[in-house]
mmCIF file of C-alpha atoms in Angstrom:
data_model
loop_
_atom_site.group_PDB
_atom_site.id
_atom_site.type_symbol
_atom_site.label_atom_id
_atom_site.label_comp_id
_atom_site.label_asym_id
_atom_site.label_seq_id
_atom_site.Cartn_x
_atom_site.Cartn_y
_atom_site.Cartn_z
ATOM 1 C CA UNK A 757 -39.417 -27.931 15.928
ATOM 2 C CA UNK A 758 -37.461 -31.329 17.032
ATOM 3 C CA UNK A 759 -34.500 -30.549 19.233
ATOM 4 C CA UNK A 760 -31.308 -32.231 17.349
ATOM 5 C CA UNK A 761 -29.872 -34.901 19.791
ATOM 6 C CA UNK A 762 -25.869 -34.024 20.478
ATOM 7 C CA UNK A 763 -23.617 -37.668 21.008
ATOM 8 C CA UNK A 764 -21.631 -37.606 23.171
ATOM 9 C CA UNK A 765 -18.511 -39.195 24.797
ATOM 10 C CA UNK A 766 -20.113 -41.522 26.775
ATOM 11 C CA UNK A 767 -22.608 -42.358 24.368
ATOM 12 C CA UNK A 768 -19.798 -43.672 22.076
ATOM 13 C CA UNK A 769 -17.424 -45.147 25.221
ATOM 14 C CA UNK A 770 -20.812 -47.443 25.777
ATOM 15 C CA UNK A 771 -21.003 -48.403 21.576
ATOM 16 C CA UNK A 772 -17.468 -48.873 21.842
ATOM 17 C CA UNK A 773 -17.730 -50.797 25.471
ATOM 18 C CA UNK A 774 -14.905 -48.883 26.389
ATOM 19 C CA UNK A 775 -13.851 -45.899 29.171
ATOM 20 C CA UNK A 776 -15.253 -42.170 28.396
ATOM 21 C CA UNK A 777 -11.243 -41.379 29.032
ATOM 22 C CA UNK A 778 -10.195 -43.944 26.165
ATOM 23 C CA UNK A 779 -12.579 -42.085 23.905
ATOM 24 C CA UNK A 780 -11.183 -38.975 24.572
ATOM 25 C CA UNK A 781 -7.876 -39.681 23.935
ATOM 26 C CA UNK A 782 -8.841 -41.890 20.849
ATOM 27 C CA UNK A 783 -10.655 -39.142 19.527
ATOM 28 C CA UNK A 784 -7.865 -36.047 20.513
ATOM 29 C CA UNK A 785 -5.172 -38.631 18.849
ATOM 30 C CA UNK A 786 -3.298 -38.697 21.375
ATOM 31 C CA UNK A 787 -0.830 -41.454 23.145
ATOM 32 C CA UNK A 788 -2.399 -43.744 25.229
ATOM 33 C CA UNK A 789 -4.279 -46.363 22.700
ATOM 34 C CA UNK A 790 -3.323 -48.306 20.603
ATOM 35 C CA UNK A 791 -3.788 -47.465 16.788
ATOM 36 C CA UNK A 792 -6.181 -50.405 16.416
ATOM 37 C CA UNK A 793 -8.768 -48.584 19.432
ATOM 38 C CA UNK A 794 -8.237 -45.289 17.789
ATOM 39 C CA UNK A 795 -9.256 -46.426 14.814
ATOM 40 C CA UNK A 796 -12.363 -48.250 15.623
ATOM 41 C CA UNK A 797 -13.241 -45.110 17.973
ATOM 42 C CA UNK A 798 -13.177 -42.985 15.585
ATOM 43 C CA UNK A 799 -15.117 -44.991 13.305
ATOM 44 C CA UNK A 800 -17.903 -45.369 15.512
ATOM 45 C CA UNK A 801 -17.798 -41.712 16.437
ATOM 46 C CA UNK A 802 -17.868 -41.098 13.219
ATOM 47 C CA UNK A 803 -20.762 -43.362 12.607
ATOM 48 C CA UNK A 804 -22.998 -41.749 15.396
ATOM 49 C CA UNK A 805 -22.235 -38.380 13.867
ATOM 50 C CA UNK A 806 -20.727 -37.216 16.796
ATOM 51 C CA UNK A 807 -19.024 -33.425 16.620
ATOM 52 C CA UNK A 808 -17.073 -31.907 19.095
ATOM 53 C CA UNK A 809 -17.823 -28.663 21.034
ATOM 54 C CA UNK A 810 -15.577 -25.599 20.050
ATOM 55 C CA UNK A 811 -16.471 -23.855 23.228
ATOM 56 C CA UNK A 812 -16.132 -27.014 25.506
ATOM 57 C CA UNK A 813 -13.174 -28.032 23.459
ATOM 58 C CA UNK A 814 -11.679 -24.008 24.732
ATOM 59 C CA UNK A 815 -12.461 -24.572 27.858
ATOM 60 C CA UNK A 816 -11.044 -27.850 28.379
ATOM 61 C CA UNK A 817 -7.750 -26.860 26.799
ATOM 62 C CA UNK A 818 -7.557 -23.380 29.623
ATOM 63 C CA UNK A 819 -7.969 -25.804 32.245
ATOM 64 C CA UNK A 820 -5.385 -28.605 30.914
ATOM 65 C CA UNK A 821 -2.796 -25.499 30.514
ATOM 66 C CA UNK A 822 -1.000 -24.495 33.525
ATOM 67 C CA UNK A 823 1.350 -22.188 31.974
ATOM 68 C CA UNK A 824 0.340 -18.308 31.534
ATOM 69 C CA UNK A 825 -0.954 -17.546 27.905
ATOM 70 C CA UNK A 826 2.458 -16.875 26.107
ATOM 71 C CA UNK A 827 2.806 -14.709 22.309
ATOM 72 C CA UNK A 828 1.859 -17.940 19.753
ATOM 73 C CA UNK A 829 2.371 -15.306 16.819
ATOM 74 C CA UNK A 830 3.573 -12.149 15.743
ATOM 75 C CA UNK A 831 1.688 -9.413 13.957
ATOM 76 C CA UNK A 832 3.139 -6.475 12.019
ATOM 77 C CA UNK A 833 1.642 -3.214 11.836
ATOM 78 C CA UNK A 834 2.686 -1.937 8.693
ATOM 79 C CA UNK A 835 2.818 1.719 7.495
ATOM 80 C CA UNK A 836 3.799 3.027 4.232
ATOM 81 C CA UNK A 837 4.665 6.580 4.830
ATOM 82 C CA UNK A 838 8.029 8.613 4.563
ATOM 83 C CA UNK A 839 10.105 7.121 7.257
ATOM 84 C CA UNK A 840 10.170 4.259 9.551
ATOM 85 C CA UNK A 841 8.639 6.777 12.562
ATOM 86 C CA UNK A 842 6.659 9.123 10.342
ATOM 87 C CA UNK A 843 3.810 7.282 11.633
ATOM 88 C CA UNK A 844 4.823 8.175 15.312
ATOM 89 C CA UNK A 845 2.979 11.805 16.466
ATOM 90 C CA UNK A 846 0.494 11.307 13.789
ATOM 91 C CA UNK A 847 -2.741 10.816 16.191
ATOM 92 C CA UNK A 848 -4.622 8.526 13.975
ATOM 93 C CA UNK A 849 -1.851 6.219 13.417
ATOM 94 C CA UNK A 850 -1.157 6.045 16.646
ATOM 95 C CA UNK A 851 -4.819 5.509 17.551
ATOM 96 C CA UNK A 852 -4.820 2.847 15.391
ATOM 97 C CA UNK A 853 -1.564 0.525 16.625
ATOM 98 C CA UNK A 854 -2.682 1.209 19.838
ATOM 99 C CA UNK A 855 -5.770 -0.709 19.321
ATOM 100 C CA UNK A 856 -3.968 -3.119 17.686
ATOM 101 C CA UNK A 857 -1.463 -3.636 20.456
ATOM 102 C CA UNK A 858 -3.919 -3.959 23.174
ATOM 103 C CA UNK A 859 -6.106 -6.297 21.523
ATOM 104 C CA UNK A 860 -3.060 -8.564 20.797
ATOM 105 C CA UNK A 861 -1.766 -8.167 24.310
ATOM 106 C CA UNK A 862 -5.296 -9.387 25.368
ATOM 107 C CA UNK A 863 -5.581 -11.919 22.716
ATOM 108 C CA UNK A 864 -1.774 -13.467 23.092
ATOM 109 C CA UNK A 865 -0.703 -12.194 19.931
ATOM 110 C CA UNK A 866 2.535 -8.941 19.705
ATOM 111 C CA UNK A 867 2.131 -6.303 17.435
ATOM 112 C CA UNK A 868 4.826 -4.261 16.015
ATOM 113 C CA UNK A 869 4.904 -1.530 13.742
ATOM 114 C CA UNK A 870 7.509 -2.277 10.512
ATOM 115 C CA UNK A 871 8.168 0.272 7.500
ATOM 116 C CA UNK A 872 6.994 -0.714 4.704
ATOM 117 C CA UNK A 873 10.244 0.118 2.663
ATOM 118 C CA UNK A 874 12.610 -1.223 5.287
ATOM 119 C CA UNK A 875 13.830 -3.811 3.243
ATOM 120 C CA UNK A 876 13.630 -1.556 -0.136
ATOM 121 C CA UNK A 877 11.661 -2.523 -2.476
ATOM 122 C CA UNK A 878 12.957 -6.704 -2.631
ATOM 123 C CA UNK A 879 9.699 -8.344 -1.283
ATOM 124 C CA UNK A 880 12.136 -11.632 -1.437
ATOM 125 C CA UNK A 881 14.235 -9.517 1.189
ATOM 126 C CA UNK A 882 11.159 -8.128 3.443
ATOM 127 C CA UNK A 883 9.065 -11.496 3.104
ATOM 128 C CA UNK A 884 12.571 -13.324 4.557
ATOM 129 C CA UNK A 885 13.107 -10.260 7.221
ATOM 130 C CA UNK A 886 8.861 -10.958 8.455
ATOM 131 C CA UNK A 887 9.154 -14.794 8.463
ATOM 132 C CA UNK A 888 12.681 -14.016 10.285
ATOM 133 C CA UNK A 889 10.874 -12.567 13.204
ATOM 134 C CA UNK A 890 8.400 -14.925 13.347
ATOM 135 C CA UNK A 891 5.341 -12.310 11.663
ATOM 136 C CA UNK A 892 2.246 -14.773 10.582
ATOM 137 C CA UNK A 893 0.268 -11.663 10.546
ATOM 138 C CA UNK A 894 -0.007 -7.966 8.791
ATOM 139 C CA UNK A 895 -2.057 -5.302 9.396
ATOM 140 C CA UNK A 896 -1.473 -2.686 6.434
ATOM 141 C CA UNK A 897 -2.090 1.366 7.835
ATOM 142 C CA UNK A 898 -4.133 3.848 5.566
ATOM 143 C CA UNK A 899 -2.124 4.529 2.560
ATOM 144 C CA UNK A 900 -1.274 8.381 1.718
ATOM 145 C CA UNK A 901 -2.514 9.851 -1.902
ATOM 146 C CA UNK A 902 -2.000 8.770 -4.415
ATOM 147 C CA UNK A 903 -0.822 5.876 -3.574
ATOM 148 C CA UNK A 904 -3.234 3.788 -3.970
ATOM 149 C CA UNK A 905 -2.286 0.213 -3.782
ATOM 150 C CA UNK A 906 0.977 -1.640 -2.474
ATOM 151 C CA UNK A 907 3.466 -4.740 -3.584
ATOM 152 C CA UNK A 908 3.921 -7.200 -0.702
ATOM 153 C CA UNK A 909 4.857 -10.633 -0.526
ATOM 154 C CA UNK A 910 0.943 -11.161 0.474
ATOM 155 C CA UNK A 911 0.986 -15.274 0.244
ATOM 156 C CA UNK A 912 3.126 -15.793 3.641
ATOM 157 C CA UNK A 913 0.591 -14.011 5.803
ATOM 158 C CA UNK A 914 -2.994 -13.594 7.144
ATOM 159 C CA UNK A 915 -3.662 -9.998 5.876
ATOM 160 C CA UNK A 916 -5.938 -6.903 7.074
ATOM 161 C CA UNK A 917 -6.005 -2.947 5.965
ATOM 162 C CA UNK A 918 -7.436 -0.188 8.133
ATOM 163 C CA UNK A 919 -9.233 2.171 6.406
ATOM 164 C CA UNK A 920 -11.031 2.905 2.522
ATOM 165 C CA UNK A 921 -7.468 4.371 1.120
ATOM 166 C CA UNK A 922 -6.197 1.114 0.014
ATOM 167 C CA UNK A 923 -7.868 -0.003 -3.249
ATOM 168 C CA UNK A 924 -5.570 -2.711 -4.253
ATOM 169 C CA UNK A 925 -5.121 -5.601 -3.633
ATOM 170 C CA UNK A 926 -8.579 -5.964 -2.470
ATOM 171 C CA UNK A 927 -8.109 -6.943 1.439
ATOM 172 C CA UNK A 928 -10.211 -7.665 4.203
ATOM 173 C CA UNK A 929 -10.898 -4.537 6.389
ATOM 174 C CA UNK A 930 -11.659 -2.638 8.989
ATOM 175 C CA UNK A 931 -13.237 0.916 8.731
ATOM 176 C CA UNK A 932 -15.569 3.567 9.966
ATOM 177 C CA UNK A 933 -18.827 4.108 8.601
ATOM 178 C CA UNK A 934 -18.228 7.619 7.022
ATOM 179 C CA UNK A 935 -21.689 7.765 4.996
ATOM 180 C CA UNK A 936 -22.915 7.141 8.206
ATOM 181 C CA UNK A 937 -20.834 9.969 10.483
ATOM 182 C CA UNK A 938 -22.120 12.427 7.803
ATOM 183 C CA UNK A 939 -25.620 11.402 7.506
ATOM 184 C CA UNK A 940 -26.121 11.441 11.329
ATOM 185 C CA UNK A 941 -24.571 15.010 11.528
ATOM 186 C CA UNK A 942 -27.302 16.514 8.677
ATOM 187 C CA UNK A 943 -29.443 14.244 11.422
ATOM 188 C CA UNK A 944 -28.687 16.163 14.539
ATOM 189 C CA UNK A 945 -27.978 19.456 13.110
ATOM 190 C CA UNK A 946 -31.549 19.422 11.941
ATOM 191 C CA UNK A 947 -32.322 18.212 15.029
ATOM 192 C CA UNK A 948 -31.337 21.446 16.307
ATOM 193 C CA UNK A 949 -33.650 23.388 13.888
ATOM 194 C CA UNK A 950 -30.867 24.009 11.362
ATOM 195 C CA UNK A 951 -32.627 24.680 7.839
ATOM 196 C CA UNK A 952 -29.524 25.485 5.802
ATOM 197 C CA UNK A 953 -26.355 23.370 6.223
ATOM 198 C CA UNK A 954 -23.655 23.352 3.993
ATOM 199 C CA UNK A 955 -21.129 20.315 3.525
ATOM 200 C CA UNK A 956 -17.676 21.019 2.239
ATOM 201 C CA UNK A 957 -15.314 18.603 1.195
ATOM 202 C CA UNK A 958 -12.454 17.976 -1.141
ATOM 203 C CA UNK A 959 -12.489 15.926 -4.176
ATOM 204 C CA UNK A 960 -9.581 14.025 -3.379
ATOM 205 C CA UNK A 961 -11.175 13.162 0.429
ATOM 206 C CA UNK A 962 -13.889 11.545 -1.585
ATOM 207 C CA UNK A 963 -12.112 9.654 -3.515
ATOM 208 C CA UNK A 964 -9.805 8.490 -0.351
ATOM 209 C CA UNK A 965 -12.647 8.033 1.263
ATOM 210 C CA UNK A 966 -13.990 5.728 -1.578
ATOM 211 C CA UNK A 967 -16.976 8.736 -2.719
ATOM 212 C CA UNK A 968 -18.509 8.309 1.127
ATOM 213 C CA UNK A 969 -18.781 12.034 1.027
ATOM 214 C CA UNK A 970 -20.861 12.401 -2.350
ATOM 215 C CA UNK A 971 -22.449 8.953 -1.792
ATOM 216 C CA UNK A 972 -23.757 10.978 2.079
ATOM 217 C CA UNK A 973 -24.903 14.245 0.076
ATOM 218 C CA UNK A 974 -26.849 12.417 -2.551
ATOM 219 C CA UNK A 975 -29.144 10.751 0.298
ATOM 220 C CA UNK A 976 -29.150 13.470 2.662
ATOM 221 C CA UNK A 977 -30.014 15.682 -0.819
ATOM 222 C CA UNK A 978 -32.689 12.789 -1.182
ATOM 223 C CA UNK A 979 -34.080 12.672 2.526
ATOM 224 C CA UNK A 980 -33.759 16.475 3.346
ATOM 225 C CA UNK A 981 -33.835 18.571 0.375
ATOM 226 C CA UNK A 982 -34.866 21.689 1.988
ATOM 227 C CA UNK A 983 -32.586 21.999 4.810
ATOM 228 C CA UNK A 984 -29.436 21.352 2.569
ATOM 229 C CA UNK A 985 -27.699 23.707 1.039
ATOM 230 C CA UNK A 986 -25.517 22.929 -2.144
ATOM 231 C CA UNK A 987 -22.358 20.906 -0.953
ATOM 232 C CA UNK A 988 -18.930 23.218 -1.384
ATOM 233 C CA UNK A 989 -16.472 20.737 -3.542
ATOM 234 C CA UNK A 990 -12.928 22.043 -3.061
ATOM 235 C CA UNK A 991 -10.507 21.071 -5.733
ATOM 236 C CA UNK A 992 -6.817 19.038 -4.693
ATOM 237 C CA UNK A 993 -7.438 20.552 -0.956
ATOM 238 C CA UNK A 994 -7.585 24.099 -2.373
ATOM 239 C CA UNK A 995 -10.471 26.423 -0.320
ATOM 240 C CA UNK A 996 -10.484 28.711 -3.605
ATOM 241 C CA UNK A 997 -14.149 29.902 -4.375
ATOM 242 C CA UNK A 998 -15.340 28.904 -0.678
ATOM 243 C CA UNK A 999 -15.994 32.867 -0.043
ATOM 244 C CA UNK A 1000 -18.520 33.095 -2.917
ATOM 245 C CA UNK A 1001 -20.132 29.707 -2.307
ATOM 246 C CA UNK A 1002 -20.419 30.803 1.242
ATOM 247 C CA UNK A 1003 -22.031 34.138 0.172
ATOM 248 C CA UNK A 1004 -24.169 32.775 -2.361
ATOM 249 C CA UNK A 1005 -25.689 29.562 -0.110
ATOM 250 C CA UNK A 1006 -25.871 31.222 2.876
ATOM 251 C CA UNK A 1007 -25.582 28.857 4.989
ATOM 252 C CA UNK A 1008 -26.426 28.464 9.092
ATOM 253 C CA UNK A 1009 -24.080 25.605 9.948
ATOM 254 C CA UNK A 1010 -21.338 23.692 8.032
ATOM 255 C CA UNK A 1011 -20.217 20.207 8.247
ATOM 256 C CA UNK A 1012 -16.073 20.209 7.485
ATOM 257 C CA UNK A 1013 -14.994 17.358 5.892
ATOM 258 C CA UNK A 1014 -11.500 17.602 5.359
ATOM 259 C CA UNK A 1015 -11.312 21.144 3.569
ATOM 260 C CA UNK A 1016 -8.042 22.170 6.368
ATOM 261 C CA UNK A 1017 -8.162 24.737 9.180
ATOM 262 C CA UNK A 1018 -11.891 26.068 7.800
ATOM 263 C CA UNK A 1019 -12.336 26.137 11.505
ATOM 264 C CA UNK A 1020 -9.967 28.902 12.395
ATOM 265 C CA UNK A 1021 -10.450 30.345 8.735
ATOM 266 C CA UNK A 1022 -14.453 31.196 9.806
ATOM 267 C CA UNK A 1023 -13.472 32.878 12.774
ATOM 268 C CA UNK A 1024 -11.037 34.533 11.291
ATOM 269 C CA UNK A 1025 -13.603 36.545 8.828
ATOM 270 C CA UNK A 1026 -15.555 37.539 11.994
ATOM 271 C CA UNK A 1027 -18.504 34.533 11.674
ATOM 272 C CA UNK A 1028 -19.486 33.895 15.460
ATOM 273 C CA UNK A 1029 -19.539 30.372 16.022
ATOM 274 C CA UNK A 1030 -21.815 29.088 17.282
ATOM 275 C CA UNK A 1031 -24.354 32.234 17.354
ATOM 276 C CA UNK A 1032 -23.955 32.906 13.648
ATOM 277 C CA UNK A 1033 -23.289 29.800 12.399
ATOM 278 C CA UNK A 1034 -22.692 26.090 13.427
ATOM 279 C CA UNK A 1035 -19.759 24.046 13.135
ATOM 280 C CA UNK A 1036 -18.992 20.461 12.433
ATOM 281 C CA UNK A 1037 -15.549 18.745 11.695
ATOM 282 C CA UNK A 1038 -15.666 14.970 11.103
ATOM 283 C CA UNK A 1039 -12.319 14.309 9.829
ATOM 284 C CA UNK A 1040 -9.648 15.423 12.675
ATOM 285 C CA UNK A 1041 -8.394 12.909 15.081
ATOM 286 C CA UNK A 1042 -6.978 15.728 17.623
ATOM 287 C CA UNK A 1043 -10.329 18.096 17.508
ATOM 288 C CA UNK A 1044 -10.822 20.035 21.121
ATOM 289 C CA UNK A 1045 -13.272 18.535 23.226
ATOM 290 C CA UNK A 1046 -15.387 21.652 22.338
ATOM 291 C CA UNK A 1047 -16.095 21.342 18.450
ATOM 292 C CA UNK A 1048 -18.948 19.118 17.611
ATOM 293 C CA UNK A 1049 -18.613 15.994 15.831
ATOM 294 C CA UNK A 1050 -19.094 12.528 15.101
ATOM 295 C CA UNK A 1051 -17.011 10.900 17.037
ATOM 296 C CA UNK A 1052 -15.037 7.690 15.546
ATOM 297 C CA UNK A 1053 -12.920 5.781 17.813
ATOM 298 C CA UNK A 1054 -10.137 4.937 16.099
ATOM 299 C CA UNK A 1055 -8.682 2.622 18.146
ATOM 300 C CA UNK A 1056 -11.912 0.298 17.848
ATOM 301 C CA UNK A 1057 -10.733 -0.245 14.184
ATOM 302 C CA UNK A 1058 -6.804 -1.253 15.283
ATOM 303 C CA UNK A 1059 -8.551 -3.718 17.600
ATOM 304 C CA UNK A 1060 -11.099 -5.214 14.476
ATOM 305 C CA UNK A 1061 -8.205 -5.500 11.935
ATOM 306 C CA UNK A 1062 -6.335 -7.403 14.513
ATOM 307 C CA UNK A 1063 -9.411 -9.776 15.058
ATOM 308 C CA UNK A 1064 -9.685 -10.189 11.167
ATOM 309 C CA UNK A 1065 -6.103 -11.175 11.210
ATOM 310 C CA UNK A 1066 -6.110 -13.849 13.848
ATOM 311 C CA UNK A 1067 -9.315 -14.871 12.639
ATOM 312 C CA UNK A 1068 -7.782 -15.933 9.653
ATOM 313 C CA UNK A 1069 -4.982 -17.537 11.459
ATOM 314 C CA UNK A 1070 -6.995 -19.771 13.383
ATOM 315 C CA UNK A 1071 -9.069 -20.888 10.291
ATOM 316 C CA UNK A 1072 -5.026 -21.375 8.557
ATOM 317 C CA UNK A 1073 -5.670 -18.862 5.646
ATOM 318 C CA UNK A 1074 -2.940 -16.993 4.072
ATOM 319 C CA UNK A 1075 -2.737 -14.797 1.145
ATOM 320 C CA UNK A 1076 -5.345 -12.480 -0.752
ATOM 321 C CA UNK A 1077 -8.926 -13.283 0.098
ATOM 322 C CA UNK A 1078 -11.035 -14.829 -2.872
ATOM 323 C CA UNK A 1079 -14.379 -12.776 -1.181
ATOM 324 C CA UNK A 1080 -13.551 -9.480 0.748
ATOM 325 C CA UNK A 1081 -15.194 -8.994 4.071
ATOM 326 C CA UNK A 1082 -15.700 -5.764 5.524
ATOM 327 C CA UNK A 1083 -15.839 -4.681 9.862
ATOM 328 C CA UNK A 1084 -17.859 -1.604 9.850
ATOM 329 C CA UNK A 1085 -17.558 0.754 13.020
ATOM 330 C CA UNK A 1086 -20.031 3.617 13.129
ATOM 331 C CA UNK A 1087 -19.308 6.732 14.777
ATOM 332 C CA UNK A 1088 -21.411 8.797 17.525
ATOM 333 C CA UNK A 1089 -22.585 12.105 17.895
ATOM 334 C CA UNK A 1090 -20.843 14.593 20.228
ATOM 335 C CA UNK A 1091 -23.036 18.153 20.239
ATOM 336 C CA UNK A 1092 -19.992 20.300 21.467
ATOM 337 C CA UNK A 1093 -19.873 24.037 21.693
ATOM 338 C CA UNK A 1094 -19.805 24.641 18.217
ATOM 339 C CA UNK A 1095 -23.733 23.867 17.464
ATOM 340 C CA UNK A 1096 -26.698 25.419 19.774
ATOM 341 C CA UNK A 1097 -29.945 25.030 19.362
ATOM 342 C CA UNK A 1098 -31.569 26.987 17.112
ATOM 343 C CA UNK A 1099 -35.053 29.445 17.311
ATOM 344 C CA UNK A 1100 -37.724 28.162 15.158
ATOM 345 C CA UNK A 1101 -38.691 30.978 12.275
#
């Protein structure tokens, strides 16, 4: 393979019998030639097919500055919950702007969380209150059932969601790899010699979740069909018929996804855990150190969200993309103290 030969700055200062410094400044337009020279320059630069470096072109501008990095931008966080500090004590949210904030703070840019409904429902009113502030940027939160898409003056601003809640408009995002998280849990628990493990999730999870949970038992059902039991499929959140589907599968562990307080609802009818049967919760943020499961840092998608929002301020897009792209965070396995390994029959 030929290696491509790069022009550079001196190679057009000689074409041009000129200085390396008048080509520079030629080329960055800026004062210092006269419009004749920066013409010509540019037109044998041009010529020579001569592109700049992005990285040198970085550098270059660090070392010319000798001011500290300063906010060029403001991002809003915006949730659409009940109240302007609903989102406040709620782990994952918090999780979330967190990430955001720090990789702002680290990236020049402020984040701050705005209600969605603070100006009411006028998007003339909230577009004028964002620009007002000096927002270029908006990072939409996870959006509560049912709601399942949002009105926002989306032109104005570089735009990213957290999260599979929000199905329209269709945004750029950042989420966690939920097929994944339940796919490596069937992994491990069989791992540990587990031949019978039940999932149990809601209907409207999956759908939240946009079907990850059905979309994980159909492989897993596909992969491992004899150490899967039947999946338990609660209705709107309700646990009604989990005591017969628990008698009638039988199972030895149970991966919770989203079917509330099953935890303390096992122990509670007098099922050991982790001696009679293993546990696995892969939906709460605030789980005890000692309950296994896939672990999904949350703040890791606050941090990509605000990289696919700056990204898109750099390249000066705004508005709704034409082609959604998708950040992808997969989660890890933490064993805990609800799972053991299991004697071989």
């Amino acid at each position: 393979m030929s290696k491509i030969q790069s022009v550079s700055m001196a190679d057009i200062a000689k074409a041009a019998n000129t200085t390396r410094n008048t080509v520079s400044v030629a080329l960055r337009n800026k004062p210092g030639v006269s419009e004749e020279t920066r013409v010509r320059i540019q037109a044998i630069a041009e010529k020579m097919g001569y592109r700049p470096n992005p990285l040198v072109s970085t550098l270059m501008g660090a070392i010319r500055s000798t001011r500290p990095i300063q906010c060029n931008a403001n991002i809003a966080f915006i949730h659409c919950l009940d109240g302007p500090n609903q989102w406040r004590g709620r782990n994952h949210y918090e999780n979330f702007f967190e990430g955001a904030r720090q990789r702002g703070e680290f990236t020049g840019f402020s984040v701050s969380p705005v209600w969605l409904h603070e100006s009411g429902a006028n998007l003339k009113r909230m577009r004028e209150m964002l620009l007002a502030r000096g927002v270029s940027g908006v990072i939409i939160g996870p959006v509560e059932m049912p709601r399942r898409h949002i009105l926002f003056p989306w032109d104005d601003f570089a735009v990213a969601t957290i999260g599979l809640s929000l199905w329209r408009p269709k945004l750029h995002r950042a989420h966690s790899d939920l097929t994944q998280c339940m796919c490596l849990a069937v992994s491990e628990l069989n791992k540990l010699n587990y031949q019978r493990i039940g999932i149990a999730y809601t209907d409207n999870s999956d759908s939240k979740f946009d079907y990850a949970w059905s979309s994980a038992v159909g492989r897993e059902m596909a992969n491992r069909p004899k150490c899967l039991c039947r999946p338990f499929i609660g209705n709107q959140g309700s646990i009604n018929g989990f005591d017969e589907w628990l008698e009638r599968e039988q199972p030895d562990a149970i991966i919770d996804a989203t079917i509330h307080h099953l935890y303390d609802y096992l122990l509670g009818r007098g099922l050991s855990i982790p001696e009679k049967i293993g546990y696995v919760d892969l939906v709460r943020s605030d789980l005890p150190s000692e309950v296994a499961t896939v672990h999904r840092d949350l703040s890791l998608l606050g941090a990509a969200a605000l990289d696919i929002v700056t990204a898109q301020l750099m390249r000066n897009e705004r508005g709704l993309p034409q082609n959604r792209r998708s950040v992808v965070i997969e989660g890890v396995w933490h064993p805990g103290k609800t799972v053991c390994q299991r004697a071989e029959k």
